[in-house]
Coordinates of C-alpha atoms and ligand atoms in Angstrom, one line a residue:
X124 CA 0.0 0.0 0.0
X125 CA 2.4 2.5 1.2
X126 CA 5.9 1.0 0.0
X127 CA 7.9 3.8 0.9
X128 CA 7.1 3.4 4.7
X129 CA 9.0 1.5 7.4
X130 CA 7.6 -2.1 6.8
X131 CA 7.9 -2.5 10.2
X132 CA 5.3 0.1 11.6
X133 CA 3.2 -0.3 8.1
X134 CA 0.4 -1.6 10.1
X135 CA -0.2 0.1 13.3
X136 CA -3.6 2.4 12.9
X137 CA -3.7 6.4 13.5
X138 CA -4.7 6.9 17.2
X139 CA -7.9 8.7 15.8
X140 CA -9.4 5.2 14.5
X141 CA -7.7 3.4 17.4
X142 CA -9.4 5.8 20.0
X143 CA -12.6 4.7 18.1
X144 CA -12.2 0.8 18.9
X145 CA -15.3 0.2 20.7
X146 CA -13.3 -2.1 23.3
X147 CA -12.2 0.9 24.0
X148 CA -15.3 2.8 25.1
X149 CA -15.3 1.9 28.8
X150 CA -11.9 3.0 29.2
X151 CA -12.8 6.6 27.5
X152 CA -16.2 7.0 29.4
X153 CA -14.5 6.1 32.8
X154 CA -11.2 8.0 32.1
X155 CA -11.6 11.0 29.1
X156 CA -9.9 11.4 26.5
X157 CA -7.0 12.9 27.3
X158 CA -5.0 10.6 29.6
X159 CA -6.0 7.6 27.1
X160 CA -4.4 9.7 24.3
X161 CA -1.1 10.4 26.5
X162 CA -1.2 6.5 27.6
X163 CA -1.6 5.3 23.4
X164 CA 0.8 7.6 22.2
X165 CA 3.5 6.1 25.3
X166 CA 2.1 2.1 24.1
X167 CA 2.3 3.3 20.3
X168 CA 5.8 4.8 20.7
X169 CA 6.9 1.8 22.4
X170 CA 5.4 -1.0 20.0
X171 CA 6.7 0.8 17.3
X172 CA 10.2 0.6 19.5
X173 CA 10.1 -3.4 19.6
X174 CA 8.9 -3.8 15.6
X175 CA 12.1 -1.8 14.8
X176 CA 14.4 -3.6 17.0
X177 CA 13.5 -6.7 16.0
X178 CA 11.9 -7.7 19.2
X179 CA 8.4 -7.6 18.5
X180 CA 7.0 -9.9 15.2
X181 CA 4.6 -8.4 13.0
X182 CA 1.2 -10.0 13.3
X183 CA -2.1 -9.6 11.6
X184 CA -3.7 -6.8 11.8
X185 CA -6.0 -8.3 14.7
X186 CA -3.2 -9.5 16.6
X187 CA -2.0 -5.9 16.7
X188 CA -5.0 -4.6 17.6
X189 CA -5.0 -7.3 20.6
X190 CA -1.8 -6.5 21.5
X191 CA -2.6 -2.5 21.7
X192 CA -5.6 -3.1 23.8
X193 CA -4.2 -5.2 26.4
X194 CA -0.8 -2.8 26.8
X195 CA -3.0 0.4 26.8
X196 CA -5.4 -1.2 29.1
X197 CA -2.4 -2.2 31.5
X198 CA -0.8 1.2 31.0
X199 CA -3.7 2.3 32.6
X200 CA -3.9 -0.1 35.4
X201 CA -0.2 1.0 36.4
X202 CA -1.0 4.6 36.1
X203 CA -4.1 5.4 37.1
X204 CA -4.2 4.0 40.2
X205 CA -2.6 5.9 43.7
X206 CA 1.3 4.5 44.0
X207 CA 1.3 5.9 47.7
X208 CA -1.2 2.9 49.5
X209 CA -1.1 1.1 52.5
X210 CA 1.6 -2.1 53.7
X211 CA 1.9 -4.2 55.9
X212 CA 5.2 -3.7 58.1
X213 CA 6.5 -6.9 59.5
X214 CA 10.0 -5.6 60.2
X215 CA 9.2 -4.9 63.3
X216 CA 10.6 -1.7 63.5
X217 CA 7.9 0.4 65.1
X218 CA 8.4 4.0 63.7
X219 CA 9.7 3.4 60.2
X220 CA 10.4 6.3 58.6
X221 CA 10.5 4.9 54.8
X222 CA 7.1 3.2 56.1
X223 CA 5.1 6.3 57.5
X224 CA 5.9 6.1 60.8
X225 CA 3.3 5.6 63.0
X226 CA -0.5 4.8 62.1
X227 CA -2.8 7.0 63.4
X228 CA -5.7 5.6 65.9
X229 CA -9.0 5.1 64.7
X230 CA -10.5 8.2 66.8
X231 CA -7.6 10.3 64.8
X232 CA -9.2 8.6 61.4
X233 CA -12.4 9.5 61.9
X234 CA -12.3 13.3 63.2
X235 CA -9.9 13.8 59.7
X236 CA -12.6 12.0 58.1
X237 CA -15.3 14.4 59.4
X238 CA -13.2 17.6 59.4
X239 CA -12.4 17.1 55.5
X240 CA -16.2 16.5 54.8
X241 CA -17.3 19.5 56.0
X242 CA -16.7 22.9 56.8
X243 CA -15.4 23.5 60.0
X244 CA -14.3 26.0 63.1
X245 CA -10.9 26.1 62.0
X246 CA -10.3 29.8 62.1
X247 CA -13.9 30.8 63.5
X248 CA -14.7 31.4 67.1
X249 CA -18.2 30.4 67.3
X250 CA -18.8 31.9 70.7
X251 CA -18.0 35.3 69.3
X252 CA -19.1 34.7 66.0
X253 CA -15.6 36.4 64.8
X254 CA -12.5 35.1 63.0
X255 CA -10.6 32.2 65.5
X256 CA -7.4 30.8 65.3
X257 CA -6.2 27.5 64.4
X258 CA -4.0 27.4 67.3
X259 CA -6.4 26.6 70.3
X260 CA -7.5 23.0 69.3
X261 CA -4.3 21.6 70.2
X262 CA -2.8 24.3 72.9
X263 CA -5.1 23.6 75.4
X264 CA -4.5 19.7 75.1
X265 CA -0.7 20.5 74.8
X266 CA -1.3 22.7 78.2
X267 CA -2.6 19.7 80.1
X268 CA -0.3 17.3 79.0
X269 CA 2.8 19.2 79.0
X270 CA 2.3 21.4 82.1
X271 CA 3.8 24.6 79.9
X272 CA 2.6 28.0 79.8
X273 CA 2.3 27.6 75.8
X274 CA 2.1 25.5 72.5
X275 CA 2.1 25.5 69.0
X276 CA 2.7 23.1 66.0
X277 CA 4.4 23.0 62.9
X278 CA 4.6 20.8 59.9
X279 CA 7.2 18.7 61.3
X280 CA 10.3 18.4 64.4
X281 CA 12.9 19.9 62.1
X282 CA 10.8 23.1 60.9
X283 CA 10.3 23.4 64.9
X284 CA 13.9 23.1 65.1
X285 CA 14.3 25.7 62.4
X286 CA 11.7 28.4 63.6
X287 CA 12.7 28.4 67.4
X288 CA 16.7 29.2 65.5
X289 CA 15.4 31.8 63.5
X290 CA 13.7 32.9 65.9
X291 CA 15.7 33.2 68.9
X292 CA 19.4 32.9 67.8
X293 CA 19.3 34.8 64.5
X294 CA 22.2 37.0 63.5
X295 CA 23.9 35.5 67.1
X296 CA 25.2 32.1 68.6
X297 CA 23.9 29.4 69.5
X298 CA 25.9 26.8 72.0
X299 CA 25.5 23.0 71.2
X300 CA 27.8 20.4 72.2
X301 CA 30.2 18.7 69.4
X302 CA 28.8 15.6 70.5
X303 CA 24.8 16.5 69.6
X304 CA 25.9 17.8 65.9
X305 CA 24.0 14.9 64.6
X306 CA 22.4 14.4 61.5
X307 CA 18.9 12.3 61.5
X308 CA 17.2 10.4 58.2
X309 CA 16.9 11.4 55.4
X310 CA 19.7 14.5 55.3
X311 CA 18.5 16.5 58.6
X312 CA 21.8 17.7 60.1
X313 CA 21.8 20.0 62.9
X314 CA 24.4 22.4 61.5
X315 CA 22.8 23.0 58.2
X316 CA 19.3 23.4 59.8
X317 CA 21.1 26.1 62.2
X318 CA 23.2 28.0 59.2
X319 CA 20.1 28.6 57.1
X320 CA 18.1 30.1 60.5
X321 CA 20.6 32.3 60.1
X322 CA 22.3 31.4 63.4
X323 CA 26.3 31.1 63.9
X324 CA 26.8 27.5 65.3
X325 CA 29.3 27.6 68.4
X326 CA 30.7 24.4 69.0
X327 CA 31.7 23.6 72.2
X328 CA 33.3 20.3 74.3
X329 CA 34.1 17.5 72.4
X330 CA 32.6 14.5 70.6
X331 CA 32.3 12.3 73.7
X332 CA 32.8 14.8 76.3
X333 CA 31.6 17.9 76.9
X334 CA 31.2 19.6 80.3
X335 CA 28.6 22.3 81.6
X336 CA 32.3 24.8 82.4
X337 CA 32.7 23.8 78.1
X338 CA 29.6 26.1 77.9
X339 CA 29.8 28.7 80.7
X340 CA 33.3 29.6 79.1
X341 CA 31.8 30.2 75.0
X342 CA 29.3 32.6 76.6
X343 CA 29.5 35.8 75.4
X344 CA 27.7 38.9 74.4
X345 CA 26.3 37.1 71.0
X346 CA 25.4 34.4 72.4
X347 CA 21.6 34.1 72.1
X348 CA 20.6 30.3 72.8
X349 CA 21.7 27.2 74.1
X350 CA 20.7 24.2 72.4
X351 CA 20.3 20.8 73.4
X352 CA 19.6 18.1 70.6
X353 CA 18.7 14.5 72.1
X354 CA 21.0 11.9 70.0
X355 CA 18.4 10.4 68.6
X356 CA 20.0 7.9 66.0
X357 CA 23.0 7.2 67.8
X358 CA 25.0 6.7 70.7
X359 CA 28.7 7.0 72.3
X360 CA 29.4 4.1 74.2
X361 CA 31.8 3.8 77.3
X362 CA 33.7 7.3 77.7
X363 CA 31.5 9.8 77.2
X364 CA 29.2 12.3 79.0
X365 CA 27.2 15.5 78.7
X366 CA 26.2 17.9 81.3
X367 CA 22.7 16.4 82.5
X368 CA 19.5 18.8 82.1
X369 CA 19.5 20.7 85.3
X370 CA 23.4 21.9 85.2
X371 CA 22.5 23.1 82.0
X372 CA 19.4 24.9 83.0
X373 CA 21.3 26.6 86.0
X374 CA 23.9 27.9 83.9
X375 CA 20.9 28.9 81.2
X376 CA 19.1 30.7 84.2
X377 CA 22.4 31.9 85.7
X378 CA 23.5 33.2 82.4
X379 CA 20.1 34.4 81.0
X380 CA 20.4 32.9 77.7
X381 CA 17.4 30.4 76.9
X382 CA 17.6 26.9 76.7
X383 CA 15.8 25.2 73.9
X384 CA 15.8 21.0 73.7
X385 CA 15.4 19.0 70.7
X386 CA 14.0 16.2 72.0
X387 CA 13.4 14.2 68.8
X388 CA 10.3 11.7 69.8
X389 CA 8.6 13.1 72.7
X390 CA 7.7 10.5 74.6
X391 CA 4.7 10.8 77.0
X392 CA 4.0 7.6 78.4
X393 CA 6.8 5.5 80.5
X394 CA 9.1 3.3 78.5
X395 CA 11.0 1.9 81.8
X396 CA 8.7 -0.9 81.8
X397 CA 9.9 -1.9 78.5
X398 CA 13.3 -1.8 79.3
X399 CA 14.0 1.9 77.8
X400 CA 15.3 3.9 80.4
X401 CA 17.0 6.9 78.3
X402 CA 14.0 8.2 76.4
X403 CA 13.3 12.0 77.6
X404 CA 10.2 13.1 78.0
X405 CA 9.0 16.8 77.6
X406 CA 7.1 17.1 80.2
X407 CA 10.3 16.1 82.5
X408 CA 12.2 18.6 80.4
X409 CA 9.9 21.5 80.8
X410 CA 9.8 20.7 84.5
X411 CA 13.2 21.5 85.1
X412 CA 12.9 24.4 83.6
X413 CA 13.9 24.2 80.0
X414 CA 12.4 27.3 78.1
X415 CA 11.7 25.8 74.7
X416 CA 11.4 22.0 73.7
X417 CA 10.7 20.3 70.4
X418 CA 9.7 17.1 68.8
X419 CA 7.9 15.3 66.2
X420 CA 3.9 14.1 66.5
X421 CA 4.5 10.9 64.1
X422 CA 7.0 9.4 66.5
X423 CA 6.7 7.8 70.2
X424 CA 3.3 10.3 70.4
X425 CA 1.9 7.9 67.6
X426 CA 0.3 10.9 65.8
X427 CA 0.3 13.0 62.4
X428 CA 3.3 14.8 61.3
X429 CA 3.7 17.6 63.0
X430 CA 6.2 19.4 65.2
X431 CA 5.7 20.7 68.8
X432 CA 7.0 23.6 70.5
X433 CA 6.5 24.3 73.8
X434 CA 7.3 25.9 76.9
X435 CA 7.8 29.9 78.0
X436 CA 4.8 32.3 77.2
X437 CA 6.8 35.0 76.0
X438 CA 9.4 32.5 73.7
X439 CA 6.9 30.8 72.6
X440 CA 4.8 33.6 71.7
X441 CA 7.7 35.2 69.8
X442 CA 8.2 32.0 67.6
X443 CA 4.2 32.2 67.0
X444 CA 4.7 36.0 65.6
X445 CA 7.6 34.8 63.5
X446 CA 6.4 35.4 59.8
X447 CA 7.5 32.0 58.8
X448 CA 5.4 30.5 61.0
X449 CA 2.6 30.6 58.7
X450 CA 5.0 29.3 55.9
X451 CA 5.2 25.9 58.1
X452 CA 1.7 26.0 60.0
X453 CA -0.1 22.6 59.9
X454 CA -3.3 22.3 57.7
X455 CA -7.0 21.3 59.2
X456 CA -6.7 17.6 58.6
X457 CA -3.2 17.5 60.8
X458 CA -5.1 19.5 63.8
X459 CA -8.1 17.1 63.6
X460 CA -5.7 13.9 63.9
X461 CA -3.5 15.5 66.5
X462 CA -5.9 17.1 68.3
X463 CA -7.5 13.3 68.4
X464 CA -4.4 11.9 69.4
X465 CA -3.6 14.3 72.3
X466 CA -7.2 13.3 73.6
X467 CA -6.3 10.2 74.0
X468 CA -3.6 10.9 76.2
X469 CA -5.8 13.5 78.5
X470 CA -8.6 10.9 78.6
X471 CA -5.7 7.7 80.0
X472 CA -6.4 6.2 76.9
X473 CA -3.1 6.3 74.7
X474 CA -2.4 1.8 75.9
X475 CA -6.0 1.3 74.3
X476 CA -6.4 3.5 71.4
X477 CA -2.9 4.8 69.6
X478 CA -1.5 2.4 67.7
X479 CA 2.1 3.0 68.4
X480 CA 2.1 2.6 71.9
X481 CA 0.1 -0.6 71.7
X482 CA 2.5 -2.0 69.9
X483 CA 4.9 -1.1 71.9
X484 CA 3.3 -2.8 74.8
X485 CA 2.4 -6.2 73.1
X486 CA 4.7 -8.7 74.8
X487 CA 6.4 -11.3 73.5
X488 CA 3.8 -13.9 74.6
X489 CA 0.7 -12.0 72.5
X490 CA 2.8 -12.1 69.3
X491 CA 4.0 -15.8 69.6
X492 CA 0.1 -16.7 70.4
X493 CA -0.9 -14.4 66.9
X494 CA 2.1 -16.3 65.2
X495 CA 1.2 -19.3 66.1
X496 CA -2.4 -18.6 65.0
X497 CA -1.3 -17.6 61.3
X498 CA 0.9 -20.7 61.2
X499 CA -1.8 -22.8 62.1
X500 CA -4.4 -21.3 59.0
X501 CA -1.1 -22.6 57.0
X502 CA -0.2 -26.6 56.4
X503 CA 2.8 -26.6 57.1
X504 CA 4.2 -30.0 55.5
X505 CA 6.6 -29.0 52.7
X506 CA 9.9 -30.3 53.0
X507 CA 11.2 -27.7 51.0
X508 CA 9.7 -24.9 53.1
X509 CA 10.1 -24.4 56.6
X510 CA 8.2 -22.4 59.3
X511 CA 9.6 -21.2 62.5
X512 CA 9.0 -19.8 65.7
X513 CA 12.3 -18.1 66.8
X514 CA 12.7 -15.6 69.4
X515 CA 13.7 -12.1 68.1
X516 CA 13.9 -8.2 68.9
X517 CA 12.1 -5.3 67.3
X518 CA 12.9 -2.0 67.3
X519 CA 11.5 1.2 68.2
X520 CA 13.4 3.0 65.6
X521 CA 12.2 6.1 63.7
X522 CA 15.1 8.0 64.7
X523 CA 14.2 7.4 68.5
X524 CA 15.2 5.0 71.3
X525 CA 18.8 4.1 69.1
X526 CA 19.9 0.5 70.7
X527 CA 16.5 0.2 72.5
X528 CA 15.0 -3.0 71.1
X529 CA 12.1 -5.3 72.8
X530 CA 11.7 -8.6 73.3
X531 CA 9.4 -10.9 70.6
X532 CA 9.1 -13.8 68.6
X533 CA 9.4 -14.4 65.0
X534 CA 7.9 -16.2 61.8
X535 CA 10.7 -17.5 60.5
X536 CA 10.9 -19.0 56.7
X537 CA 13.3 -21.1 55.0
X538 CA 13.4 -22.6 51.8
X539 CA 15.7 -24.8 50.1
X540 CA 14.4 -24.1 46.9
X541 CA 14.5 -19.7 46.7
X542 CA 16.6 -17.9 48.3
X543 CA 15.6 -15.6 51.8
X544 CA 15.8 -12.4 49.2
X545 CA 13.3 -14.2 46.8
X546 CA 11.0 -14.7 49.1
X547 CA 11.2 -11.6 50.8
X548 CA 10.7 -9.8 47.0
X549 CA 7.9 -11.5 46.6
X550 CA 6.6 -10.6 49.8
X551 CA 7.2 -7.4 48.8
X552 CA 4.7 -7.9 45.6
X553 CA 2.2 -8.7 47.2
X554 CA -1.2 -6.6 47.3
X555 CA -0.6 -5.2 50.3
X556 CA 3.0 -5.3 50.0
X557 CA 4.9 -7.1 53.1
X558 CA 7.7 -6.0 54.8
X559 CA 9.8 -8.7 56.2
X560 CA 13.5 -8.7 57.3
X561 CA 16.1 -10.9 56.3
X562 CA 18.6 -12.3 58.1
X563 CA 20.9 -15.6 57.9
X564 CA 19.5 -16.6 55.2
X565 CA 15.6 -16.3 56.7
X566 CA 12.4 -14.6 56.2
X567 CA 11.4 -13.3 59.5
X568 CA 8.5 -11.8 60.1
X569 CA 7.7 -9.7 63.5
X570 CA 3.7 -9.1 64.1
X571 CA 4.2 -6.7 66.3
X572 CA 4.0 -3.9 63.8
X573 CA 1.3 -6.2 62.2
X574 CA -2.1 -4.6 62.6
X575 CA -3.8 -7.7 64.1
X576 CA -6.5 -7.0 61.5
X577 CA -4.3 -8.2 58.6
X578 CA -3.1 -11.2 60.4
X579 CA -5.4 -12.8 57.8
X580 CA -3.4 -11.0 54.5
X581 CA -0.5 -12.5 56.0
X582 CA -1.4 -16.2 56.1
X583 CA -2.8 -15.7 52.9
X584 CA 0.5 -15.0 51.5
X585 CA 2.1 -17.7 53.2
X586 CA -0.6 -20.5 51.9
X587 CA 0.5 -19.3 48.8
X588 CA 3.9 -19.1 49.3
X589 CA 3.2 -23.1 50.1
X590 CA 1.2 -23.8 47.3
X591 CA 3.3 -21.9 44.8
X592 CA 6.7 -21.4 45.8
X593 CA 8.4 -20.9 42.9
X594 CA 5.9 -18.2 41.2
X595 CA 4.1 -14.4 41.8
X596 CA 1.9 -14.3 44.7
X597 CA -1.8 -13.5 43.2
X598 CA -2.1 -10.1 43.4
X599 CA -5.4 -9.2 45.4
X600 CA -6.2 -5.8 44.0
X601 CA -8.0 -3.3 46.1
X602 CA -7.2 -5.5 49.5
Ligands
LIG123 C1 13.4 12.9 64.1 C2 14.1 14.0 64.7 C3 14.1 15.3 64.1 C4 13.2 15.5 62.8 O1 11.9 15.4 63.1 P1 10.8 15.3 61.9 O2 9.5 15.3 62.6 O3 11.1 14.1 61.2 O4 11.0 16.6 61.1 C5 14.8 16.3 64.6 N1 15.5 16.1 65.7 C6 15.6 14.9 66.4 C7 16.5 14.8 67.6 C8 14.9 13.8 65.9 O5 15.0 12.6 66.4

């Protein structure tokens, strides 16, 4: 017909007649017209690719019509759908930051749930019938629990950590121990955070030592703050010490230069029963006298992200006047689930309802009893597969709590025919994805940071891990 064009891409229609397939109707009236044209010119491009190369064979016409049906149709299905959704962590590393951190309670689900479906009181006070701040929700909860004289939150711990430097230490110094100039995840590092605040970082002591007399003699006349960053991530063992919290706050009182504490997670229930003894709470902080402390609402507090300030009236109220504040203020559906969150520590109810700290408390004998129930939904006679029980430690992680581990036990899976990393992909694939750790050789899977509600999409993957060990899990779309 038209001998002068490539042989190879002789056949494939124009994407006018293609878009007026009638198999492709559904896709048009659910989708419109314009992503389905982006998607055919990308499958169009790319079978014309294969027919130059060689890679795909020319077919009849109806063959290629097949062919551009199905790849357009699973075009879609790769990009139409969300790519951010929901896993299942079985690492059993509580707060994990490439995971999401921590999962919000149900009573934090549903007041986002009701606050984006409607209007709301988010900036209206509807006793005076006059404009309202956004602030209140959470202050007074932050009040109660903290035992400050004021609060306020931020999109996250390091924009805390930024505003409370620009807003204090500007232009001046700040004091912070060699030994805190830490950097956290995913490129958060202490000094940069302070240089763009516009603050001049003073260090002072050394890496594993550094004495309150190391601070008293860097005072001077520019010196504006005093900061105290808790190590989150990491720890000096054997010789090493800091000045504890109330030498500090004398020489900060002494001295009149504020003392501000980055205390990472925030803890506000007692870890000492779980073996974590070095986890500083704010509340203790602010007790002692500490004028500004910071930390993160998606770690140990199990809520949203968000950052906390808290602590002096009048510093406190000077970082809320700060103009960037309102560059880094927290949206509606962030104050419904923290404000959620908070009341379920007022109420005594943070064991019961948040997520995070009932993980925390499951002991080892809940999970085995949970593991054992999942391996009992599976047969487990395959000679070539073997389930365990083992005896393991998660972690509290998220940046928090550095060598603190607990005590649990472990699925443990071994095959003679995949390898641990095999199995663990394919874990990975499934719909939800799992999580799993591997080590020695083993699969090992820690409920504990296992909703127990998908227990039953985790011996689901294991039947058909049995049944079908060498292939894809069935994907279970929209599970
Ligand atoms: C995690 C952490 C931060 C950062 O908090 P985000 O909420 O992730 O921004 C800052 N400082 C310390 C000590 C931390 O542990």
């Amino acid at each position: 017909m038209h001998p002068s064009r490539p042989h190879s891409c002789r056949q494939i229609p124009s994407v006018d007649r293609i878009l007026d397939w009638p198999e492709l109707l559904p896709l048009l009236a659910s989708s419109g017209r314009d992503l389905v044209l982006t998607l055919l010119r990308g499958v169009l491009n790319s079978i014309r690719q294969e027919l130059k190369d060689g890679i795909a064979e020319e077919s009849e016409d109806s063959g290629l019509r097949e062919t551009i049906v199905r790849q357009l149709l699973l075009e879609f299905d790769r990009w139409a759908q969300p790519v951010l959704r929901k896993a299942i962590n079985a690492t059993g590393v509580v707060l994990h930051t490439n995971l999401g951190r921590a999962p919000l309670s149900q009573e934090a689900r549903e007041r986002i749930a009701e606050v984006c479906q409607h209007y709301s009181n988010l900036e209206f006070d509807l006793s005076l019938g006059a404009r309202g701040k956004r602030d209140i929700f959470v202050d007074r909860l932050l009040l109660h629990i903290l035992g400050c004289q004021k609060a306020l939150v931020v999109n996250n711990n390091a924009a805390a950590v930024f505003l409370i430097l620009n807003t204090l230490a500007e232009n001046g110094e700040v004091l912070i121990s060699r030994g805190e100039l830490i950097e956290i995840g995913d490129s958060f590092r202490i000094p940069d955070i302070l240089r763009k605040s516009g603050a001049i970082l003073r260090e002072v002591g050394t890496t594993n030592k550094t004495r309150v007399s190391d601070y008293q003699e860097a005072i001077t006349e520019r010196t504006r703050l005093i900061l105290r960053v808790h190590p989150s991530n990491f720890r000096i063992e054997g010789f090493s010490s800091r000045p504890n919290l109330a030498e500090l706050v004398n020489l900060s009182k002494a001295s009149s230069v504020p003392l501000a504490e980055d205390l990472g997670s925030g803890c506000l229930i007692d870890l000492r029963p779980f073996g974590i003894d070095d986890e500083p709470g704010p509340r203790v902080s602010i007790e002692m006298g500490v004028d500004v402390v910071c930390f993160s609402g998606d770690k140990l507090l199990g809520g949203p992200q968000s950052g906390i300030v808290a602590g002096k009236a009048e510093l406190v109220q000077r970082i809320r006047t700060n103009p960037l504040f309102r560059t880094l203020r927290v949206d509606k559906l962030t104050t419904a689930a923290l404000e959620a969150t908070l009341l379920a520590y007022v109420r005594g109810r943070e064991a019961t309802e948040i997520p995070v700290i009932r993980m925390i408390r499951l002991s080892k004998e809940e999970i085995e009893e949970r593991a054992r129930s999942i391996l009992k939904q599976v047969e487990r006679a395959r000679p070539a597969l073997e389930f365990d029980i083992i005896d393991g430690t998660s972690m509290i992680g998220g940046g928090s709590t550095p060598n603190h581990s607990l005590p649990t036990k472990l699925i443990s899976i071994r095959s003679t025919e995949r390898s641990a990393l095999q199995i663990e992909s394919r874990f990975r694939e499934n719909f939800p994805p799992i999580l799993a750790r591997v080590e020695d050789e083993r699969v090992l899977l820690d409920l504990r940071t296992v909703l127990p509600e998908q227990d039953a999409h985790l011996a689901d993957a294991l039947r058909r891990l049995l049944h079908n060990p060498q292939g894809q899990f069935q994907s279970e779309k929209g599970n």
